[in-house]
Amino acid sequence: MLRQSEAWDRAAFIELFASEEVHAYLGGPRPREELESAVPEVPGRRPGLFVVALNGAMIGTITLLDRRGAERPGHVRPEAGEAELGYMFLPEAWGRGYAAEACAAALDWFAGTFPGEPVVLCTQTGNNRSMSLAAKLGFTEVQRFEEWGAEQWFGVWSSDAPFG
């Protein structure tokens, strides 16, 4: 289920950002003590951020309305600012299809809300799970480039393309 974040999700948000496994390809984890003082009482309350819940408990997050900045490499429109899909899941939820199901639902919502608008995704080529998810969701490779000290895969999704 996709939903807004609630106060009871705070511990799971902290776990997501403190997890070495989750942040292996995202620049590394943040210190738990820093997160305990920085994460608000109701974290992630903003448009385009969805909590992915299983039996009511948060297992991950999806962001979809963040716009890719023009200063960053990787764009499919000359004016930049494409919606970018982002996701993080707790390790215990990996390998069960939850990310694919939740991201597909978020993309379906996006296509209905912003018809014809492309969505981009960027992930390290070394992140096999994320590369596999991008393919399953129907993202098509546009380019590869070096950023954050690693090779990045950059793809685009269109609501006109069926899910894989």
JSON list of C-alpha atoms in Angstrom, two decimals:
[
{"chain": "A", "resi": 1, "resn": "MET", "atom": "CA", "xyz": [0.00, 0.00, 0.00]},
{"chain": "A", "resi": 2, "resn": "LEU", "atom": "CA", "xyz": [1.20, 3.53, -0.79]},
{"chain": "A", "resi": 3, "resn": "ARG", "atom": "CA", "xyz": [0.29, 6.20, 1.75]},
{"chain": "A", "resi": 4, "resn": "GLN", "atom": "CA", "xyz": [1.43, 9.43, 3.40]},
{"chain": "A", "resi": 5, "resn": "SER", "atom": "CA", "xyz": [3.94, 9.15, 6.20]},
{"chain": "A", "resi": 6, "resn": "GLU", "atom": "CA", "xyz": [2.76, 9.12, 9.80]},
{"chain": "A", "resi": 7, "resn": "ALA", "atom": "CA", "xyz": [4.47, 9.68, 13.14]},
{"chain": "A", "resi": 8, "resn": "TRP", "atom": "CA", "xyz": [4.76, 5.91, 13.71]},
{"chain": "A", "resi": 9, "resn": "ASP", "atom": "CA", "xyz": [7.00, 5.69, 10.58]},
{"chain": "A", "resi": 10, "resn": "ARG", "atom": "CA", "xyz": [9.77, 7.75, 12.20]},
{"chain": "A", "resi": 11, "resn": "ALA", "atom": "CA", "xyz": [11.80, 4.75, 13.42]},
{"chain": "A", "resi": 12, "resn": "ALA", "atom": "CA", "xyz": [11.64, 3.12, 9.97]},
{"chain": "A", "resi": 13, "resn": "PHE", "atom": "CA", "xyz": [12.79, 6.38, 8.31]},
{"chain": "A", "resi": 14, "resn": "ILE", "atom": "CA", "xyz": [15.75, 6.51, 10.67]},
{"chain": "A", "resi": 15, "resn": "GLU", "atom": "CA", "xyz": [16.54, 2.86, 9.93]},
{"chain": "A", "resi": 16, "resn": "LEU", "atom": "CA", "xyz": [16.41, 3.51, 6.17]},
{"chain": "A", "resi": 17, "resn": "PHE", "atom": "CA", "xyz": [18.85, 6.41, 6.34]},
{"chain": "A", "resi": 18, "resn": "ALA", "atom": "CA", "xyz": [21.17, 4.73, 8.87]},
{"chain": "A", "resi": 19, "resn": "SER", "atom": "CA", "xyz": [21.36, 1.39, 7.04]},
{"chain": "A", "resi": 20, "resn": "GLU", "atom": "CA", "xyz": [24.71, 0.54, 5.46]},
{"chain": "A", "resi": 21, "resn": "GLU", "atom": "CA", "xyz": [22.97, -1.97, 3.15]},
{"chain": "A", "resi": 22, "resn": "VAL", "atom": "CA", "xyz": [20.37, 0.52, 1.93]},
{"chain": "A", "resi": 23, "resn": "HIS", "atom": "CA", "xyz": [22.94, 3.26, 1.35]},
{"chain": "A", "resi": 24, "resn": "ALA", "atom": "CA", "xyz": [25.69, 1.11, -0.21]},
{"chain": "A", "resi": 25, "resn": "TYR", "atom": "CA", "xyz": [24.99, 2.85, -3.56]},
{"chain": "A", "resi": 26, "resn": "LEU", "atom": "CA", "xyz": [23.61, 6.11, -2.15]},
{"chain": "A", "resi": 27, "resn": "GLY", "atom": "CA", "xyz": [26.70, 7.72, -0.67]},
{"chain": "A", "resi": 28, "resn": "GLY", "atom": "CA", "xyz": [26.77, 5.81, 2.60]},
{"chain": "A", "resi": 29, "resn": "PRO", "atom": "CA", "xyz": [24.58, 5.84, 5.70]},
{"chain": "A", "resi": 30, "resn": "ARG", "atom": "CA", "xyz": [24.05, 8.79, 8.00]},
{"chain": "A", "resi": 31, "resn": "PRO", "atom": "CA", "xyz": [24.93, 8.48, 11.70]},
{"chain": "A", "resi": 32, "resn": "ARG", "atom": "CA", "xyz": [21.95, 7.28, 13.75]},
{"chain": "A", "resi": 33, "resn": "GLU", "atom": "CA", "xyz": [22.56, 9.95, 16.44]},
{"chain": "A", "resi": 34, "resn": "GLU", "atom": "CA", "xyz": [22.37, 12.68, 13.79]},
{"chain": "A", "resi": 35, "resn": "LEU", "atom": "CA", "xyz": [19.14, 11.22, 12.41]},
{"chain": "A", "resi": 36, "resn": "GLU", "atom": "CA", "xyz": [17.56, 10.91, 15.88]},
{"chain": "A", "resi": 37, "resn": "SER", "atom": "CA", "xyz": [17.87, 14.67, 16.31]},
{"chain": "A", "resi": 38, "resn": "ALA", "atom": "CA", "xyz": [17.22, 15.69, 12.66]},
{"chain": "A", "resi": 39, "resn": "VAL", "atom": "CA", "xyz": [14.26, 13.55, 11.57]},
{"chain": "A", "resi": 40, "resn": "PRO", "atom": "CA", "xyz": [10.98, 15.37, 12.34]},
{"chain": "A", "resi": 41, "resn": "GLU", "atom": "CA", "xyz": [8.16, 13.84, 14.35]},
{"chain": "A", "resi": 42, "resn": "VAL", "atom": "CA", "xyz": [6.28, 13.11, 11.11]},
{"chain": "A", "resi": 43, "resn": "PRO", "atom": "CA", "xyz": [9.03, 12.53, 8.53]},
{"chain": "A", "resi": 44, "resn": "GLY", "atom": "CA", "xyz": [8.65, 12.72, 4.77]},
{"chain": "A", "resi": 45, "resn": "ARG", "atom": "CA", "xyz": [5.38, 14.67, 4.70]},
{"chain": "A", "resi": 46, "resn": "ARG", "atom": "CA", "xyz": [5.58, 16.26, 1.26]},
{"chain": "A", "resi": 47, "resn": "PRO", "atom": "CA", "xyz": [3.98, 15.87, -2.17]},
{"chain": "A", "resi": 48, "resn": "GLY", "atom": "CA", "xyz": [5.40, 13.00, -4.17]},
{"chain": "A", "resi": 49, "resn": "LEU", "atom": "CA", "xyz": [6.83, 11.05, -1.23]},
{"chain": "A", "resi": 50, "resn": "PHE", "atom": "CA", "xyz": [5.00, 7.81, -0.57]},
{"chain": "A", "resi": 51, "resn": "VAL", "atom": "CA", "xyz": [5.49, 5.39, 2.27]},
{"chain": "A", "resi": 52, "resn": "VAL", "atom": "CA", "xyz": [5.31, 1.79, 1.12]},
{"chain": "A", "resi": 53, "resn": "ALA", "atom": "CA", "xyz": [3.50, -0.16, 3.82]},
{"chain": "A", "resi": 54, "resn": "LEU", "atom": "CA", "xyz": [3.01, -3.87, 4.32]},
{"chain": "A", "resi": 55, "resn": "ASN", "atom": "CA", "xyz": [0.38, -4.81, 6.91]},
{"chain": "A", "resi": 56, "resn": "GLY", "atom": "CA", "xyz": [0.47, -1.19, 8.08]},
{"chain": "A", "resi": 57, "resn": "ALA", "atom": "CA", "xyz": [4.24, -1.09, 8.73]},
{"chain": "A", "resi": 58, "resn": "MET", "atom": "CA", "xyz": [6.58, 0.98, 6.60]},
{"chain": "A", "resi": 59, "resn": "ILE", "atom": "CA", "xyz": [8.96, -1.13, 4.49]},
{"chain": "A", "resi": 60, "resn": "GLY", "atom": "CA", "xyz": [10.21, 1.60, 2.16]},
{"chain": "A", "resi": 61, "resn": "THR", "atom": "CA", "xyz": [9.68, 4.92, 0.44]},
{"chain": "A", "resi": 62, "resn": "ILE", "atom": "CA", "xyz": [9.14, 6.11, -3.10]},
{"chain": "A", "resi": 63, "resn": "THR", "atom": "CA", "xyz": [9.69, 9.65, -4.33]},
{"chain": "A", "resi": 64, "resn": "LEU", "atom": "CA", "xyz": [8.25, 10.74, -7.63]},
{"chain": "A", "resi": 65, "resn": "LEU", "atom": "CA", "xyz": [7.69, 14.48, -7.85]},
{"chain": "A", "resi": 66, "resn": "ASP", "atom": "CA", "xyz": [11.28, 15.55, -7.22]},
{"chain": "A", "resi": 67, "resn": "ARG", "atom": "CA", "xyz": [12.57, 17.28, -10.34]},
{"chain": "A", "resi": 68, "resn": "ARG", "atom": "CA", "xyz": [16.02, 16.48, -11.72]},
{"chain": "A", "resi": 69, "resn": "GLY", "atom": "CA", "xyz": [18.11, 19.64, -11.50]},
{"chain": "A", "resi": 70, "resn": "ALA", "atom": "CA", "xyz": [19.46, 21.15, -14.71]},
{"chain": "A", "resi": 71, "resn": "GLU", "atom": "CA", "xyz": [22.98, 21.21, -13.21]},
{"chain": "A", "resi": 72, "resn": "ARG", "atom": "CA", "xyz": [23.07, 17.40, -12.99]},
{"chain": "A", "resi": 73, "resn": "PRO", "atom": "CA", "xyz": [23.95, 15.18, -15.94]},
{"chain": "A", "resi": 74, "resn": "GLY", "atom": "CA", "xyz": [21.18, 13.13, -17.53]},
{"chain": "A", "resi": 75, "resn": "HIS", "atom": "CA", "xyz": [18.10, 14.70, -19.11]},
{"chain": "A", "resi": 76, "resn": "VAL", "atom": "CA", "xyz": [15.56, 13.85, -21.78]},
{"chain": "A", "resi": 77, "resn": "ARG", "atom": "CA", "xyz": [14.11, 17.34, -22.24]},
{"chain": "A", "resi": 78, "resn": "PRO", "atom": "CA", "xyz": [16.08, 20.46, -23.21]},
{"chain": "A", "resi": 79, "resn": "GLU", "atom": "CA", "xyz": [14.59, 22.43, -20.31]},
{"chain": "A", "resi": 80, "resn": "ALA", "atom": "CA", "xyz": [15.43, 19.59, -17.84]},
{"chain": "A", "resi": 81, "resn": "GLY", "atom": "CA", "xyz": [13.33, 19.30, -14.67]},
{"chain": "A", "resi": 82, "resn": "GLU", "atom": "CA", "xyz": [11.98, 15.82, -15.36]},
{"chain": "A", "resi": 83, "resn": "ALA", "atom": "CA", "xyz": [10.24, 13.92, -12.58]},
{"chain": "A", "resi": 84, "resn": "GLU", "atom": "CA", "xyz": [12.69, 11.43, -11.09]},
{"chain": "A", "resi": 85, "resn": "LEU", "atom": "CA", "xyz": [11.74, 8.12, -9.51]},
{"chain": "A", "resi": 86, "resn": "GLY", "atom": "CA", "xyz": [13.58, 7.29, -6.30]},
{"chain": "A", "resi": 87, "resn": "TYR", "atom": "CA", "xyz": [13.08, 4.39, -3.92]},
{"chain": "A", "resi": 88, "resn": "MET", "atom": "CA", "xyz": [14.54, 2.89, -0.76]},
{"chain": "A", "resi": 89, "resn": "PHE", "atom": "CA", "xyz": [13.43, -0.28, 0.95]},
{"chain": "A", "resi": 90, "resn": "LEU", "atom": "CA", "xyz": [14.46, -1.88, 4.20]},
{"chain": "A", "resi": 91, "resn": "PRO", "atom": "CA", "xyz": [16.67, -4.95, 3.55]},
{"chain": "A", "resi": 92, "resn": "GLU", "atom": "CA", "xyz": [14.10, -7.35, 5.00]},
{"chain": "A", "resi": 93, "resn": "ALA", "atom": "CA", "xyz": [11.74, -6.33, 2.16]},
{"chain": "A", "resi": 94, "resn": "TRP", "atom": "CA", "xyz": [14.26, -7.01, -0.63]},
{"chain": "A", "resi": 95, "resn": "GLY", "atom": "CA", "xyz": [13.76, -9.78, -3.15]},
{"chain": "A", "resi": 96, "resn": "ARG", "atom": "CA", "xyz": [10.01, -10.18, -2.64]},
{"chain": "A", "resi": 97, "resn": "GLY", "atom": "CA", "xyz": [8.66, -8.02, -5.47]},
{"chain": "A", "resi": 98, "resn": "TYR", "atom": "CA", "xyz": [7.43, -5.23, -3.19]},
{"chain": "A", "resi": 99, "resn": "ALA", "atom": "CA", "xyz": [9.59, -2.56, -4.88]},
{"chain": "A", "resi": 100, "resn": "ALA", "atom": "CA", "xyz": [8.39, -3.50, -8.35]},
{"chain": "A", "resi": 101, "resn": "GLU", "atom": "CA", "xyz": [4.74, -3.54, -7.26]},
{"chain": "A", "resi": 102, "resn": "ALA", "atom": "CA", "xyz": [4.97, -0.26, -5.36]},
{"chain": "A", "resi": 103, "resn": "CYS", "atom": "CA", "xyz": [6.97, 1.58, -8.05]},
{"chain": "A", "resi": 104, "resn": "ALA", "atom": "CA", "xyz": [4.56, 0.36, -10.76]},
{"chain": "A", "resi": 105, "resn": "ALA", "atom": "CA", "xyz": [1.63, 1.70, -8.71]},
{"chain": "A", "resi": 106, "resn": "ALA", "atom": "CA", "xyz": [3.39, 5.06, -8.22]},
{"chain": "A", "resi": 107, "resn": "LEU", "atom": "CA", "xyz": [4.18, 5.28, -11.95]},
{"chain": "A", "resi": 108, "resn": "ASP", "atom": "CA", "xyz": [0.56, 4.45, -12.76]},
{"chain": "A", "resi": 109, "resn": "TRP", "atom": "CA", "xyz": [-0.58, 7.26, -10.45]},
{"chain": "A", "resi": 110, "resn": "PHE", "atom": "CA", "xyz": [1.92, 9.62, -12.10]},
{"chain": "A", "resi": 111, "resn": "ALA", "atom": "CA", "xyz": [0.76, 8.72, -15.62]},
{"chain": "A", "resi": 112, "resn": "GLY", "atom": "CA", "xyz": [-2.84, 9.46, -14.64]},
{"chain": "A", "resi": 113, "resn": "THR", "atom": "CA", "xyz": [-1.92, 12.74, -12.97]},
{"chain": "A", "resi": 114, "resn": "PHE", "atom": "CA", "xyz": [0.66, 13.97, -15.51]},
{"chain": "A", "resi": 115, "resn": "PRO", "atom": "CA", "xyz": [-0.26, 12.26, -18.80]},
{"chain": "A", "resi": 116, "resn": "GLY", "atom": "CA", "xyz": [2.54, 12.04, -21.33]},
{"chain": "A", "resi": 117, "resn": "GLU", "atom": "CA", "xyz": [5.20, 13.40, -18.97]},
{"chain": "A", "resi": 118, "resn": "PRO", "atom": "CA", "xyz": [8.39, 11.31, -18.83]},
{"chain": "A", "resi": 119, "resn": "VAL", "atom": "CA", "xyz": [9.92, 9.94, -15.63]},
{"chain": "A", "resi": 120, "resn": "VAL", "atom": "CA", "xyz": [13.66, 9.45, -15.29]},
{"chain": "A", "resi": 121, "resn": "LEU", "atom": "CA", "xyz": [15.68, 7.14, -13.07]},
{"chain": "A", "resi": 122, "resn": "CYS", "atom": "CA", "xyz": [19.37, 7.17, -12.29]},
{"chain": "A", "resi": 123, "resn": "THR", "atom": "CA", "xyz": [21.23, 4.36, -10.53]},
{"chain": "A", "resi": 124, "resn": "GLN", "atom": "CA", "xyz": [24.77, 3.10, -10.24]},
{"chain": "A", "resi": 125, "resn": "THR", "atom": "CA", "xyz": [25.54, 0.39, -12.79]},
{"chain": "A", "resi": 126, "resn": "GLY", "atom": "CA", "xyz": [27.00, -1.63, -9.90]},
{"chain": "A", "resi": 127, "resn": "ASN", "atom": "CA", "xyz": [23.61, -1.76, -8.18]},
{"chain": "A", "resi": 128, "resn": "ASN", "atom": "CA", "xyz": [22.29, -4.95, -9.79]},
{"chain": "A", "resi": 129, "resn": "ARG", "atom": "CA", "xyz": [18.99, -4.92, -7.87]},
{"chain": "A", "resi": 130, "resn": "SER", "atom": "CA", "xyz": [18.19, -1.38, -8.97]},
{"chain": "A", "resi": 131, "resn": "MET", "atom": "CA", "xyz": [19.24, -2.09, -12.57]},
{"chain": "A", "resi": 132, "resn": "SER", "atom": "CA", "xyz": [16.93, -5.12, -12.61]},
{"chain": "A", "resi": 133, "resn": "LEU", "atom": "CA", "xyz": [14.05, -3.11, -11.15]},
{"chain": "A", "resi": 134, "resn": "ALA", "atom": "CA", "xyz": [14.50, -0.35, -13.77]},
{"chain": "A", "resi": 135, "resn": "ALA", "atom": "CA", "xyz": [14.26, -2.96, -16.55]},
{"chain": "A", "resi": 136, "resn": "LYS", "atom": "CA", "xyz": [11.21, -4.62, -14.96]},
{"chain": "A", "resi": 137, "resn": "LEU", "atom": "CA", "xyz": [9.44, -1.25, -14.71]},
{"chain": "A", "resi": 138, "resn": "GLY", "atom": "CA", "xyz": [10.06, -0.51, -18.40]},
{"chain": "A", "resi": 139, "resn": "PHE", "atom": "CA", "xyz": [12.76, 2.16, -18.13]},
{"chain": "A", "resi": 140, "resn": "THR", "atom": "CA", "xyz": [14.86, 2.50, -21.28]},
{"chain": "A", "resi": 141, "resn": "GLU", "atom": "CA", "xyz": [18.53, 3.41, -21.10]},
{"chain": "A", "resi": 142, "resn": "VAL", "atom": "CA", "xyz": [19.31, 6.89, -22.39]},
{"chain": "A", "resi": 143, "resn": "GLN", "atom": "CA", "xyz": [22.95, 7.23, -21.35]},
{"chain": "A", "resi": 144, "resn": "ARG", "atom": "CA", "xyz": [25.67, 6.37, -18.86]},
{"chain": "A", "resi": 145, "resn": "PHE", "atom": "CA", "xyz": [27.94, 8.87, -17.18]},
{"chain": "A", "resi": 146, "resn": "GLU", "atom": "CA", "xyz": [30.28, 9.28, -14.26]},
{"chain": "A", "resi": 147, "resn": "GLU", "atom": "CA", "xyz": [28.82, 10.95, -11.14]},
{"chain": "A", "resi": 148, "resn": "TRP", "atom": "CA", "xyz": [29.45, 10.57, -7.40]},
{"chain": "A", "resi": 149, "resn": "GLY", "atom": "CA", "xyz": [32.62, 8.60, -8.20]},
{"chain": "A", "resi": 150, "resn": "ALA", "atom": "CA", "xyz": [30.80, 5.78, -10.00]},
{"chain": "A", "resi": 151, "resn": "GLU", "atom": "CA", "xyz": [29.30, 4.93, -13.38]},
{"chain": "A", "resi": 152, "resn": "GLN", "atom": "CA", "xyz": [25.61, 5.86, -13.47]},
{"chain": "A", "resi": 153, "resn": "TRP", "atom": "CA", "xyz": [22.85, 4.36, -15.59]},
{"chain": "A", "resi": 154, "resn": "PHE", "atom": "CA", "xyz": [20.24, 6.89, -16.69]},
{"chain": "A", "resi": 155, "resn": "GLY", "atom": "CA", "xyz": [16.89, 5.80, -18.11]},
{"chain": "A", "resi": 156, "resn": "VAL", "atom": "CA", "xyz": [13.48, 7.14, -19.04]},
{"chain": "A", "resi": 157, "resn": "TRP", "atom": "CA", "xyz": [9.97, 5.77, -18.63]},
{"chain": "A", "resi": 158, "resn": "SER", "atom": "CA", "xyz": [6.94, 6.81, -20.59]},
{"chain": "A", "resi": 159, "resn": "SER", "atom": "CA", "xyz": [3.33, 6.01, -19.80]},
{"chain": "A", "resi": 160, "resn": "ASP", "atom": "CA", "xyz": [3.06, 4.88, -23.43]},
{"chain": "A", "resi": 161, "resn": "ALA", "atom": "CA", "xyz": [5.40, 1.93, -22.72]},
{"chain": "A", "resi": 162, "resn": "PRO", "atom": "CA", "xyz": [3.95, -1.18, -21.03]},
{"chain": "A", "resi": 163, "resn": "PHE", "atom": "CA", "xyz": [5.51, -2.56, -17.86]},
{"chain": "A", "resi": 164, "resn": "GLY", "atom": "CA", "xyz": [7.97, -5.40, -18.47]}
]
